[in-house]
mmCIF file of N, CA and C in Angstrom:
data_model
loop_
_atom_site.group_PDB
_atom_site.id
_atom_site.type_symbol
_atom_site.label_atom_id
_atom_site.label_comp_id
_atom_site.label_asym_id
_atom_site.label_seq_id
_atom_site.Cartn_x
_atom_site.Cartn_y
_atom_site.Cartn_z
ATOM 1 N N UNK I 1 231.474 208.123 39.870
ATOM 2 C CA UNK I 1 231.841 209.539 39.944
ATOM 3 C C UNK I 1 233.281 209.742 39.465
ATOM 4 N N UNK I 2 234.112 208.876 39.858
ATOM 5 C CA UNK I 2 235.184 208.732 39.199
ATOM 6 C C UNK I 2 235.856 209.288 38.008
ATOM 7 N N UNK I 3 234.836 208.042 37.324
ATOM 8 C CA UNK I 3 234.863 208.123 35.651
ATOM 9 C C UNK I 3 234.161 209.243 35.303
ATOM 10 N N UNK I 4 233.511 210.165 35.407
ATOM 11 C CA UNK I 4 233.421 210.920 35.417
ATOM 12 C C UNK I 4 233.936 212.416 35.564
ATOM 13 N N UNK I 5 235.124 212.010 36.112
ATOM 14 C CA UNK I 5 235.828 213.092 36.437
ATOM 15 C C UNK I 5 236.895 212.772 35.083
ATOM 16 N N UNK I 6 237.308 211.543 35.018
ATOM 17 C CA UNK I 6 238.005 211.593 34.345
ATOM 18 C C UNK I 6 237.753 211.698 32.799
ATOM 19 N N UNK I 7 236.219 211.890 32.494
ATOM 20 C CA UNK I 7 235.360 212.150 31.369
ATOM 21 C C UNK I 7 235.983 213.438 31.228
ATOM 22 N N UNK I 8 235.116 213.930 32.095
ATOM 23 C CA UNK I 8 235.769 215.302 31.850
ATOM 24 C C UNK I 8 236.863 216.007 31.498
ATOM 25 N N UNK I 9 237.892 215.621 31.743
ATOM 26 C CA UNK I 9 239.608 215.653 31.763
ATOM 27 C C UNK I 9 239.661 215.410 30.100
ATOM 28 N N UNK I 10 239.318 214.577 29.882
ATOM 29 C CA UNK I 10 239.357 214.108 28.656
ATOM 30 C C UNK I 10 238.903 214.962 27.250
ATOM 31 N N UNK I 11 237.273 215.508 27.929
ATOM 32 C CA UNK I 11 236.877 215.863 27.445
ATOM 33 C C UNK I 11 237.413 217.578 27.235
ATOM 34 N N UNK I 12 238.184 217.864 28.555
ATOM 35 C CA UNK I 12 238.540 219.087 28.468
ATOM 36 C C UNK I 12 239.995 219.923 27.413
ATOM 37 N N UNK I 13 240.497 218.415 27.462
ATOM 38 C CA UNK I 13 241.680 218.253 26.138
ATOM 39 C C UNK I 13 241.413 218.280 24.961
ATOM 40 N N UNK I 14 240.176 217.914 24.717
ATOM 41 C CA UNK I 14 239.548 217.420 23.278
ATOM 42 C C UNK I 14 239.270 218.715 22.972
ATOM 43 N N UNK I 15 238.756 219.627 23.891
ATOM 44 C CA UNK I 15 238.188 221.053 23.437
ATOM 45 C C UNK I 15 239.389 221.782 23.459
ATOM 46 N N UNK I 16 240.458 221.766 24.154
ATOM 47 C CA UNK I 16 241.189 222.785 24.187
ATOM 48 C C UNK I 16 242.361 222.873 22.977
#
């Protein structure tokens, strides 16, 4: 769940 969160984070930079 973790990594996952931190997927996200990641992923939320990539889009922004």
């Amino acid at each position: 769940m973790k990594d996952n969160l931190e997927y996200l984070k990641i992923n939320k930079l990539l889009v922004a």
